Short mmCIF file of C-alpha atoms and ligand atoms in Angstrom, two decimals:
data_model
loop_
_atom_site.label_atom_id
_atom_site.label_comp_id
_atom_site.label_asym_id
_atom_site.label_seq_id
_atom_site.Cartn_x
_atom_site.Cartn_y
_atom_site.Cartn_z
CA MET A 925 10.53 0.99 -17.60
CA ILE A 926 7.99 4.28 -18.00
CA ASN A 927 7.34 5.48 -21.76
CA LEU A 928 5.84 8.37 -22.49
CA LYS A 929 5.11 7.95 -26.17
CA THR A 930 2.51 5.46 -25.50
CA PHE A 931 0.33 8.45 -24.55
CA GLU A 932 -1.11 11.30 -26.93
CA VAL A 933 -1.50 14.92 -27.00
CA TRP A 934 -4.97 16.13 -28.71
CA PHE A 935 -3.44 18.91 -31.20
CA ILE A 936 -7.24 21.08 -32.08
CA THR A 937 -6.67 24.71 -34.29
CA GLY A 938 -9.92 26.20 -33.38
CA THR A 939 -12.08 28.86 -36.22
CA GLN A 940 -15.18 29.43 -37.66
CA HIS A 941 -17.03 29.02 -40.55
CA LEU A 942 -17.06 32.57 -41.91
CA TYR A 943 -13.94 32.16 -44.17
CA GLY A 944 -15.54 29.93 -46.13
CA GLU A 945 -14.36 26.30 -47.77
CA GLU A 946 -10.61 27.43 -49.76
CA THR A 947 -8.97 28.85 -46.11
CA LEU A 948 -10.95 26.61 -43.89
CA LYS A 949 -8.12 24.13 -46.36
CA GLN A 950 -5.80 26.17 -45.66
CA VAL A 951 -6.37 25.86 -42.08
CA ALA A 952 -6.49 21.91 -41.79
CA SER A 953 -3.40 21.73 -43.70
CA HIS A 954 -1.68 24.22 -41.89
CA ALA A 955 -2.81 22.38 -38.59
CA GLN A 956 -1.80 19.50 -39.36
CA GLN A 957 2.22 20.19 -40.67
CA VAL A 958 2.76 21.94 -37.42
CA ALA A 959 1.14 18.62 -35.07
CA ASP A 960 3.22 16.45 -37.31
CA PHE A 961 6.29 18.30 -36.81
CA PHE A 962 5.63 18.21 -33.05
CA ASN A 963 5.10 14.64 -33.35
CA LYS A 964 8.25 13.88 -35.41
CA HIS A 965 10.12 16.45 -33.08
CA ASP A 966 12.85 14.26 -30.82
CA LYS A 967 12.18 16.55 -27.92
CA ILE A 968 8.41 16.08 -27.45
CA PRO A 969 8.04 12.79 -25.62
CA VAL A 970 5.10 12.04 -26.30
CA ALA A 971 2.61 11.15 -29.97
CA VAL A 972 1.10 14.62 -31.00
CA VAL A 973 -2.80 13.77 -32.56
CA TYR A 974 -3.93 16.27 -34.76
CA LYS A 975 -7.33 16.09 -35.02
CA PRO A 976 -10.18 18.17 -37.04
CA ILE A 977 -10.13 21.67 -37.07
CA VAL A 978 -13.55 23.23 -35.15
CA LYS A 979 -15.34 25.03 -36.37
CA THR A 980 -18.45 25.29 -34.36
CA PRO A 981 -20.38 24.93 -30.17
CA GLU A 982 -20.80 21.52 -31.26
CA GLU A 983 -17.47 20.33 -33.01
CA ILE A 984 -15.43 21.41 -29.60
CA PHE A 985 -17.66 20.67 -27.16
CA GLU A 986 -17.73 16.80 -28.90
CA THR A 987 -13.58 16.97 -29.11
CA LEU A 988 -13.21 17.73 -26.07
CA LEU A 989 -15.30 15.27 -24.92
CA GLN A 990 -14.21 12.97 -26.92
CA ALA A 991 -10.46 13.88 -25.04
CA ASN A 992 -11.59 13.42 -21.91
CA THR A 993 -12.40 9.72 -22.12
CA ALA A 994 -9.71 8.48 -24.57
CA LYS A 995 -7.37 6.87 -22.34
CA ASN A 996 -4.39 7.49 -23.86
CA CYS A 997 -5.10 10.91 -24.02
CA ILE A 998 -2.64 13.24 -21.86
CA GLY A 999 -4.07 16.69 -22.35
CA VAL A 1000 -4.75 19.04 -25.61
CA ILE A 1001 -2.94 21.70 -27.01
CA THR A 1002 -5.00 24.56 -28.90
CA TRP A 1003 -3.93 26.99 -31.36
CA MET A 1004 -6.89 30.00 -32.80
CA HIS A 1005 -4.70 29.83 -36.11
CA THR A 1006 -8.31 32.32 -37.30
CA PHE A 1007 -10.13 33.93 -35.25
CA SER A 1008 -12.90 31.53 -32.74
CA PRO A 1009 -15.02 33.30 -31.45
CA ALA A 1010 -14.60 32.25 -28.49
CA LYS A 1011 -18.62 32.30 -26.60
CA MET A 1012 -18.09 28.89 -28.61
CA TRP A 1013 -15.27 27.55 -26.38
CA ILE A 1014 -17.49 27.85 -23.08
CA ARG A 1015 -19.78 24.32 -23.38
CA GLY A 1016 -16.37 22.53 -24.22
CA LEU A 1017 -14.11 24.10 -21.93
CA ASN A 1018 -16.89 23.86 -19.23
CA ILE A 1019 -16.53 20.12 -19.34
CA LEU A 1020 -12.76 19.64 -20.15
CA GLN A 1021 -10.58 18.03 -17.41
CA LYS A 1022 -7.16 17.46 -19.53
CA PRO A 1023 -4.65 19.81 -19.12
CA LEU A 1024 -4.96 22.48 -21.75
CA LEU A 1025 -2.03 24.08 -23.13
CA HIS A 1026 -2.74 26.49 -25.08
CA LEU A 1027 0.22 27.76 -27.76
CA HIS A 1028 -0.10 31.19 -29.03
CA THR A 1029 1.62 30.70 -32.42
CA GLN A 1030 1.06 31.54 -35.94
CA PHE A 1031 1.88 29.52 -39.11
CA ASN A 1032 4.23 32.52 -40.98
CA ARG A 1033 7.07 32.84 -38.93
CA ASP A 1034 7.52 36.18 -40.69
CA ILE A 1035 5.62 39.11 -42.40
CA PRO A 1036 6.24 39.03 -46.03
CA TRP A 1037 7.41 42.31 -46.43
CA ASN A 1038 6.79 42.79 -50.33
CA ASP A 1039 3.66 40.34 -50.91
CA ILE A 1040 2.15 40.74 -47.26
CA ASP A 1041 -2.51 41.19 -48.54
CA MET A 1042 -4.98 40.94 -46.56
CA ASP A 1043 -5.12 36.97 -47.69
CA PHE A 1044 -2.09 36.87 -45.67
CA MET A 1045 -3.80 38.99 -43.02
CA ASN A 1046 -7.25 37.12 -43.22
CA LEU A 1047 -5.17 33.67 -42.34
CA ASN A 1048 -3.18 34.22 -40.58
CA GLN A 1049 -5.04 35.52 -37.05
CA SER A 1050 -3.76 33.90 -34.55
CA ALA A 1051 -2.32 37.76 -32.42
CA HIS A 1052 -5.90 37.92 -32.37
CA GLY A 1053 -7.43 34.77 -32.46
CA ASP A 1054 -5.67 34.01 -29.69
CA ARG A 1055 -6.59 36.77 -27.66
CA GLU A 1056 -10.31 36.25 -28.00
CA PHE A 1057 -9.41 32.27 -27.07
CA GLY A 1058 -7.19 33.37 -24.03
CA PHE A 1059 -10.23 35.73 -23.14
CA ILE A 1060 -12.74 33.51 -22.19
CA VAL A 1061 -10.34 30.95 -20.56
CA THR A 1062 -9.13 33.26 -18.37
CA ARG A 1063 -12.76 34.56 -17.83
CA MET A 1064 -13.84 30.79 -16.68
CA ARG A 1065 -10.69 31.05 -13.87
CA LYS A 1066 -9.25 27.65 -16.04
CA ASP A 1067 -5.43 27.65 -15.20
CA ARG A 1068 -3.89 26.05 -18.30
CA LYS A 1069 -0.23 27.07 -19.84
CA VAL A 1070 0.08 29.45 -22.45
CA ALA A 1071 3.29 28.87 -24.34
CA VAL A 1072 4.07 31.90 -27.03
CA GLY A 1073 6.10 32.07 -30.11
CA HIS A 1074 6.50 30.41 -33.91
CA TRP A 1075 6.51 26.72 -33.09
CA GLN A 1076 9.94 26.02 -35.15
CA ASP A 1077 11.25 27.91 -32.20
CA GLU A 1078 13.63 25.97 -30.15
CA GLY A 1079 12.28 27.77 -26.57
CA VAL A 1080 7.99 26.63 -28.46
CA ILE A 1081 9.37 23.27 -28.31
CA ASP A 1082 11.25 23.20 -24.68
CA GLN A 1083 8.24 24.89 -23.23
CA ILE A 1084 5.70 21.96 -24.99
CA ASN A 1085 8.00 19.09 -24.18
CA THR A 1086 8.41 20.42 -20.36
CA TRP A 1087 4.68 20.36 -20.37
CA CYS A 1088 3.44 17.16 -22.09
CA ARG A 1089 6.28 15.83 -19.66
CA ALA A 1090 4.10 17.67 -16.72
CA ALA A 1091 0.88 16.11 -18.37
CA ALA A 1092 2.52 12.26 -18.11
CA GLY A 1093 3.39 12.81 -14.69
CA TRP A 1094 -0.16 14.02 -13.72
CA ASN A 1095 -1.99 11.19 -16.43
CA ASP A 1096 0.18 8.75 -14.19
CA TRP A 1097 -1.70 9.80 -11.11
CA GLN A 1098 -5.13 9.24 -12.31
CA GLY A 1099 -5.94 5.82 -10.41
CA ALA A 1100 -2.79 5.43 -8.97
CA LYS A 1101 -2.04 2.91 -6.09
CA PHE A 1102 0.45 3.51 -3.37
CA ALA A 1103 1.11 0.89 -0.87
CA ARG A 1104 2.25 1.88 2.81
CA PHE A 1105 3.42 -1.09 5.34
CA GLY A 1106 3.25 0.41 8.49
CA ASP A 1107 1.74 4.09 10.02
CA ASN A 1108 3.87 7.38 10.06
CA MET A 1109 7.24 7.29 11.93
CA ARG A 1110 5.73 7.88 15.47
CA TYR A 1111 4.81 11.48 16.06
CA VAL A 1112 6.39 12.80 13.67
CA ALA A 1113 4.18 15.51 11.43
CA VAL A 1114 5.45 16.70 8.34
CA THR A 1115 4.77 12.80 6.29
CA GLU A 1116 0.97 13.15 7.85
CA GLY A 1117 -1.49 14.60 5.52
CA ASP A 1118 -5.21 14.06 4.67
CA LYS A 1119 -5.18 11.39 2.11
CA VAL A 1120 -9.23 11.54 1.55
CA GLU A 1121 -7.99 14.92 0.33
CA ALA A 1122 -4.71 14.10 -1.54
CA GLU A 1123 -6.93 11.48 -3.78
CA MET A 1124 -10.30 14.33 -4.61
CA LYS A 1125 -7.24 16.41 -5.68
CA PHE A 1126 -4.84 14.65 -7.36
CA GLY A 1127 -6.03 10.81 -8.28
CA PHE A 1128 -3.71 8.35 -6.32
CA SER A 1129 -5.28 6.84 -3.18
CA VAL A 1130 -3.13 5.28 -0.53
CA ASN A 1131 -3.73 2.78 1.57
CA THR A 1132 -2.36 0.54 4.32
CA TYR A 1133 -1.31 -3.15 3.86
CA GLY A 1134 -0.51 -5.69 6.58
CA ILE A 1135 2.80 -6.30 6.92
CA GLY A 1136 1.97 -9.89 7.48
CA ASP A 1137 0.32 -10.80 4.03
CA LEU A 1138 4.39 -8.67 2.81
CA VAL A 1139 5.89 -11.26 4.93
CA ASP A 1140 3.92 -14.24 3.23
CA ILE A 1141 4.79 -13.56 0.13
CA ILE A 1142 8.38 -12.53 1.08
CA ASN A 1143 8.55 -16.28 2.82
CA SER A 1144 7.14 -17.64 -0.03
CA SER A 1145 10.31 -16.49 -2.39
CA SER A 1146 11.49 -19.54 -4.31
CA ASP A 1147 15.71 -20.25 -3.35
CA GLN A 1148 15.84 -20.57 -7.26
CA ALA A 1149 14.59 -16.90 -7.90
CA VAL A 1150 16.66 -15.32 -4.70
CA LYS A 1151 19.50 -17.60 -6.50
CA GLU A 1152 19.38 -15.88 -9.72
CA LEU A 1153 18.58 -12.34 -8.11
CA ILE A 1154 21.61 -12.38 -6.28
CA ALA A 1155 23.79 -13.39 -9.86
CA GLU A 1156 22.49 -10.13 -10.41
CA TYR A 1157 23.66 -8.67 -8.36
CA GLU A 1158 27.04 -9.95 -8.18
CA GLU A 1159 27.29 -9.29 -12.38
CA SER A 1160 25.88 -5.09 -11.15
CA TYR A 1161 27.61 -4.04 -8.17
CA ASP A 1162 31.28 -4.20 -6.44
CA MET A 1163 30.94 -6.44 -3.62
CA ALA A 1164 33.35 -7.74 -1.06
CA ALA A 1165 34.13 -11.82 -1.08
CA GLU A 1166 32.46 -11.96 2.37
CA LEU A 1167 29.41 -11.03 1.08
CA ARG A 1168 29.37 -13.32 -2.37
CA THR A 1169 27.89 -17.00 -2.93
CA GLY A 1170 30.02 -18.84 -0.31
CA GLY A 1171 30.67 -16.27 1.63
CA ALA A 1172 30.60 -15.40 5.74
CA LYS A 1173 27.80 -12.83 5.05
CA HIS A 1174 26.26 -14.17 2.36
CA GLN A 1175 23.55 -14.32 3.97
CA ALA A 1176 22.45 -11.14 5.05
CA VAL A 1177 22.76 -10.67 0.71
CA TYR A 1178 20.35 -13.99 0.20
CA ASP A 1179 17.47 -12.11 2.70
CA ALA A 1180 17.70 -8.79 1.24
CA ALA A 1181 16.96 -10.40 -2.39
CA LYS A 1182 14.59 -12.38 -0.93
CA ILE A 1183 12.76 -9.33 0.41
CA GLU A 1184 13.59 -7.72 -3.21
CA ILE A 1185 11.77 -10.45 -5.17
CA GLY A 1186 9.03 -10.75 -2.41
CA LEU A 1187 7.69 -6.98 -2.32
CA HIS A 1188 8.16 -6.83 -5.94
CA ARG A 1189 5.55 -8.94 -6.25
CA PHE A 1190 3.23 -7.39 -3.95
CA LEU A 1191 3.65 -4.39 -5.75
CA LYS A 1192 3.46 -5.85 -9.35
CA ASP A 1193 0.40 -8.27 -8.37
CA GLY A 1194 -1.37 -5.55 -6.38
CA ASN A 1195 -0.58 -3.41 -9.51
CA PHE A 1196 0.93 -0.73 -7.51
CA LYS A 1197 2.74 2.45 -8.56
CA GLY A 1198 4.73 3.22 -5.32
CA PHE A 1199 4.79 2.20 -1.74
CA SER A 1200 6.14 3.48 1.89
CA ASP A 1201 7.67 1.25 5.26
CA THR A 1202 8.54 1.94 8.52
CA PHE A 1203 11.67 0.63 10.42
CA GLU A 1204 9.02 0.68 12.93
CA ASP A 1205 6.72 -1.53 11.82
CA LEU A 1206 8.48 -4.94 10.09
CA HIS A 1207 7.33 -7.83 12.24
CA GLY A 1208 8.15 -11.05 10.46
CA MET A 1209 11.06 -8.87 8.49
CA VAL A 1210 14.47 -10.41 8.69
CA GLN A 1211 16.18 -6.50 7.59
CA LEU A 1212 14.63 -2.86 6.80
CA PRO A 1213 13.98 -3.32 2.83
CA GLY A 1214 17.33 -1.01 1.71
CA ILE A 1215 18.78 -2.57 -1.82
CA ALA A 1216 14.73 -3.53 -2.09
CA ALA A 1217 13.46 0.28 -2.01
CA GLN A 1218 16.73 1.08 -4.15
CA ARG A 1219 16.25 -1.07 -6.78
CA LEU A 1220 12.62 -0.83 -6.48
CA MET A 1221 12.76 2.57 -6.94
CA ALA A 1222 15.52 2.47 -10.11
CA ALA A 1223 12.46 0.12 -11.72
CA GLY A 1224 10.03 3.13 -11.74
CA TYR A 1225 8.39 2.59 -8.71
CA GLY A 1226 7.91 5.54 -5.96
CA PHE A 1227 9.49 5.35 -2.89
CA ALA A 1228 9.94 7.34 0.84
CA GLY A 1229 10.55 5.63 4.09
CA GLU A 1230 8.82 6.20 7.69
CA GLY A 1231 5.10 5.97 5.90
CA ASP A 1232 5.60 8.97 3.52
CA TRP A 1233 2.98 8.03 1.26
CA LYS A 1234 3.75 11.97 -0.06
CA THR A 1235 6.87 12.08 -1.44
CA ALA A 1236 6.53 8.10 -2.65
CA ALA A 1237 3.76 9.38 -4.73
CA LEU A 1238 5.75 12.44 -6.22
CA VAL A 1239 8.90 10.49 -6.29
CA ARG A 1240 6.67 8.19 -8.80
CA ALA A 1241 5.56 10.99 -10.51
CA CYS A 1242 8.81 12.91 -10.90
CA LYS A 1243 10.07 9.36 -12.19
CA VAL A 1244 7.79 9.65 -14.89
CA MET A 1245 7.73 13.26 -15.70
CA GLY A 1246 11.53 12.30 -15.68
CA ALA A 1247 11.33 9.30 -18.14
CA GLY A 1248 13.69 8.60 -21.36
CA LEU A 1249 16.17 12.22 -20.13
CA ASP A 1250 20.02 11.33 -18.26
CA GLY A 1251 19.96 11.46 -14.86
CA GLY A 1252 17.68 9.87 -11.90
CA ASN A 1253 14.77 11.09 -9.64
CA ALA A 1254 14.77 9.37 -6.54
CA PHE A 1255 13.67 10.37 -2.29
CA MET A 1256 15.99 12.14 -0.73
CA GLU A 1257 16.76 13.58 3.05
CA ASP A 1258 18.70 16.68 3.97
CA TYR A 1259 21.04 14.94 6.50
CA THR A 1260 23.80 16.63 7.36
CA TYR A 1261 25.29 20.15 6.98
CA HIS A 1262 28.89 21.72 6.10
CA PHE A 1263 28.76 24.98 7.85
CA ASP A 1264 32.54 26.01 6.22
CA PRO A 1265 31.90 30.20 6.01
CA THR A 1266 33.36 28.97 3.10
CA ASN A 1267 31.86 26.15 1.67
CA GLU A 1268 28.42 25.44 2.86
CA MET A 1269 26.42 22.66 1.34
CA VAL A 1270 23.68 19.58 2.30
CA LEU A 1271 24.79 16.12 2.25
CA GLY A 1272 21.77 14.47 1.95
CA SER A 1273 20.91 10.76 2.40
CA HIS A 1274 18.69 8.41 4.37
CA MET A 1275 19.18 5.62 6.54
CA LEU A 1276 19.45 3.28 2.98
CA GLU A 1277 17.48 3.76 0.44
CA ILE A 1278 18.55 6.17 -2.03
CA ASP A 1279 17.86 5.22 -5.67
CA ALA A 1280 20.67 4.19 -7.66
CA SER A 1281 19.88 6.00 -10.25
CA LEU A 1282 21.98 8.75 -9.59
CA ALA A 1283 24.99 7.02 -9.12
CA LYS A 1284 28.21 8.35 -10.46
CA GLY A 1285 29.66 5.06 -11.33
CA ARG A 1286 29.11 1.09 -10.73
CA PRO A 1287 27.40 1.02 -6.83
CA LYS A 1288 29.20 -0.86 -3.66
CA LEU A 1289 26.79 -3.64 -2.24
CA GLU A 1290 27.51 -3.47 1.46
CA VAL A 1291 25.92 -4.32 4.81
CA HIS A 1292 25.79 -2.90 8.20
CA PRO A 1293 23.98 -2.82 11.33
CA LEU A 1294 21.34 -0.50 11.09
CA GLY A 1295 21.26 1.58 13.92
CA ILE A 1296 17.92 1.71 14.68
CA GLY A 1297 14.58 -0.74 14.30
CA GLY A 1298 16.35 -3.91 15.81
CA LYS A 1299 16.53 -5.85 12.55
CA ALA A 1300 19.60 -8.04 11.16
CA ASP A 1301 21.91 -5.80 8.99
CA PRO A 1302 20.39 -4.61 5.94
CA ALA A 1303 22.28 -4.80 2.82
CA ARG A 1304 22.58 -1.40 0.43
CA LEU A 1305 23.71 0.11 -2.25
CA VAL A 1306 26.69 2.79 -1.33
CA PHE A 1307 27.54 5.51 -4.13
CA ASN A 1308 28.50 9.03 -4.82
CA VAL A 1309 26.71 11.12 -7.16
CA ALA A 1310 27.45 13.89 -9.27
CA GLY A 1311 28.00 17.03 -9.59
CA GLY A 1312 25.43 19.53 -11.63
CA ASP A 1313 22.07 21.17 -11.67
CA ALA A 1314 19.73 19.60 -9.54
CA LEU A 1315 16.94 19.93 -7.31
CA ASN A 1316 14.67 19.05 -4.50
CA ALA A 1317 10.85 19.00 -4.35
CA SER A 1318 8.51 18.56 -1.31
CA LEU A 1319 4.63 17.94 -0.78
CA ILE A 1320 3.41 19.69 2.18
CA ASP A 1321 -0.37 19.17 3.36
CA MET A 1322 -0.84 22.56 5.27
CA GLY A 1323 -4.07 21.68 5.92
CA ASN A 1324 -6.71 23.68 4.02
CA ARG A 1325 -4.78 23.08 0.64
CA PHE A 1326 -1.13 21.41 -0.74
CA ARG A 1327 1.58 23.50 -1.78
CA LEU A 1328 4.27 21.66 -3.65
CA LEU A 1329 7.69 23.90 -2.56
CA VAL A 1330 11.36 23.29 -4.87
CA ASN A 1331 14.12 24.78 -4.24
CA GLU A 1332 16.80 24.23 -7.22
CA VAL A 1333 20.82 23.41 -5.99
CA LYS A 1334 24.15 22.83 -7.62
CA ALA A 1335 25.26 19.55 -6.54
CA VAL A 1336 28.66 19.35 -5.90
CA GLU A 1337 31.01 16.61 -6.44
CA ALA A 1338 32.28 14.97 -3.39
CA LYS A 1339 36.28 15.55 -2.56
CA HIS A 1340 36.40 13.58 0.14
CA ASP A 1341 35.62 9.60 0.43
CA LEU A 1342 33.56 9.40 3.53
CA PRO A 1343 34.85 5.53 4.54
CA LYS A 1344 32.94 5.49 7.10
CA LEU A 1345 29.90 6.17 5.78
CA PRO A 1346 27.65 3.14 4.74
CA VAL A 1347 24.95 5.31 2.67
CA ALA A 1348 24.54 6.87 -0.62
CA ARG A 1349 25.06 10.23 -0.66
CA VAL A 1350 24.85 13.22 -2.28
CA LEU A 1351 25.90 17.05 -1.53
CA TRP A 1352 24.17 20.10 -2.57
CA LYS A 1353 24.52 23.79 -2.54
CA PRO A 1354 21.22 24.84 -2.27
CA LEU A 1355 20.43 28.13 -4.08
CA PRO A 1356 20.63 31.32 -4.06
CA ASP A 1357 22.68 30.24 -1.10
CA MET A 1358 23.03 27.95 1.87
CA LYS A 1359 21.63 30.64 4.06
CA THR A 1360 18.78 32.13 2.13
CA GLY A 1361 17.84 28.50 0.53
CA CYS A 1362 17.74 26.94 3.78
CA ALA A 1363 15.54 29.89 5.92
CA ALA A 1364 13.67 29.86 2.85
CA TRP A 1365 12.64 25.69 2.61
CA ILE A 1366 11.84 26.40 6.44
CA TYR A 1367 9.66 29.27 6.02
CA ALA A 1368 7.69 27.25 3.74
CA GLY A 1369 7.44 24.19 5.46
CA GLY A 1370 8.74 22.07 3.65
CA ALA A 1371 9.83 18.61 4.54
CA HIS A 1372 13.22 17.05 5.63
CA HIS A 1373 11.97 14.43 3.03
CA THR A 1374 11.98 15.28 -0.90
CA ALA A 1375 12.24 14.12 -4.14
CA TYR A 1376 15.45 14.82 -5.58
CA SER A 1377 15.88 15.54 -9.55
CA GLN A 1378 18.37 15.56 -11.33
CA ASN A 1379 16.48 15.49 -15.06
CA LEU A 1380 13.50 18.12 -13.97
CA THR A 1381 13.47 21.64 -13.85
CA THR A 1382 11.42 24.38 -11.55
CA ALA A 1383 9.51 24.52 -14.84
CA HIS A 1384 8.05 20.96 -14.92
CA LEU A 1385 7.38 21.23 -11.30
CA LEU A 1386 5.50 24.70 -11.93
CA ASP A 1387 3.21 22.87 -14.90
CA PHE A 1388 3.16 19.90 -12.71
CA ALA A 1389 1.19 22.42 -9.84
CA ASN A 1390 -0.74 24.24 -12.15
CA ILE A 1391 -2.54 21.15 -13.51
CA ALA A 1392 -3.46 19.48 -10.22
CA ASP A 1393 -4.30 22.71 -9.65
CA VAL A 1394 -2.07 23.48 -5.97
CA GLU A 1395 -0.23 26.47 -4.61
CA PHE A 1396 3.42 26.56 -6.03
CA VAL A 1397 6.66 27.54 -4.21
CA SER A 1398 9.88 27.45 -5.64
CA ILE A 1399 12.92 28.84 -4.07
CA GLY A 1400 15.95 29.70 -6.80
CA GLU A 1401 18.85 32.58 -8.30
CA ASP A 1402 16.03 35.19 -7.56
CA THR A 1403 14.90 34.78 -4.13
CA LYS A 1404 14.92 37.48 -1.92
CA ILE A 1405 14.02 36.43 1.72
CA ASP A 1406 12.11 39.26 2.88
CA GLN A 1407 9.88 38.97 -1.06
CA PHE A 1408 9.59 35.46 -0.11
CA ARG A 1409 8.11 35.57 2.84
CA ASN A 1410 5.29 38.51 1.73
CA GLU A 1411 4.50 35.93 -1.31
CA LEU A 1412 3.97 32.96 1.26
CA HIS A 1413 1.28 35.36 3.23
CA TRP A 1414 -0.38 36.69 0.08
CA ASN A 1415 -1.11 33.18 -0.43
CA GLU A 1416 -2.31 32.67 3.02
CA VAL A 1417 -5.17 35.17 2.04
CA TYR A 1418 -5.84 33.88 -1.46
CA TYR A 1419 -6.45 29.91 -0.36
CA LYS A 1420 -8.29 31.23 2.30
MN1 MN B 238 13.66 9.81 6.87
#
């Protein structure tokens, strides 16, 4: 499981020597109080660490240099309580490689109408001090998030929370390894992409491993370990008698558990954060991994089918960003439509591998034939998914850049049992409406594979895209198709 509290965000307050010792002591004390408030706040998922106030170009450079190399530091928050002439920041900002949030706040929430004097004015200067800092960041063309408001304001806390989660997702990608078993599903375009460019841009690597090496590990799983895992299945899921130990079709469950153990060991031993496979390359495997992929995703691994390494990496990032929040993040595919004009919606699913972190109620473990791949009937978890706000996100390789695309959706509860559908399923209505949402998605080149999130918002993905410095396009309540198409055209010029 992913624990974000092991990560730190550094709180750095800029000032200068002009004000004298007494004022600087106050600046430091206030900065400590603000950092402490964030650190203890239950909505801020990471540790917020106060750093001594910076007053010179040398102190700024040294602090940001340390931020770059501190392993647990996933980003820095800056605040100019007083005026901090921004040429002092150039050298430090030039080398800063960690995500930056500029907090535009003021220590005193209110103007003390009866007592305000020049001492108050000289201490509470962020209204102009933060503008000076903002100029140099913009002048240097550095991306960052600007959060505005009093530091105890709920809206400010929400923005910091969101950005910390995005920074954690980004940090997780740096040096991350994703394993690819087999190549792309033949002829599929959108799951292709430039893995070298992705590693340069995103920091994670994707490499291929022979399915035979995985099969060897699967085959070496001990009978004892397989039986223990099956006991966990029988405890956790509804299973027909024929699938349980001693049942007529138990072998399929046994084989599936063996695959899970082998796959898990392969990923653990190789320190991988996710994987993809393809039903077209399963040589030596008894089944396509179904429940194995589902359970490994629920344990935090990224996954996508058919060689789709971009979605596997995105699913992993979403899991890190959503760590500790209610709801899940899963690999998803827009599968089938309900085009009833009074109730249009999408049925999302996959052949097998939807993550049970989305499940409403106790999943059923079932075994059914798979129409493709020519292997034995795979075991999979079947479940429904609750209604509520959610989103689909897709990472696309546009050739000269990556694009992160998000569509907000309203998930709806299934009103029918779908007794003959042997896979997990989700129903949703794309925002702003089915026709606009789907048209915009297709104009933007969005994939059929997505990361589906119940606990992230467009704001998380926007912060994430800004940190990654990639194009971000979102489809939501306010999307108008003509405007959206213009935006895509304008972006073509921007990224030329
Ligand atoms: Mn697929």
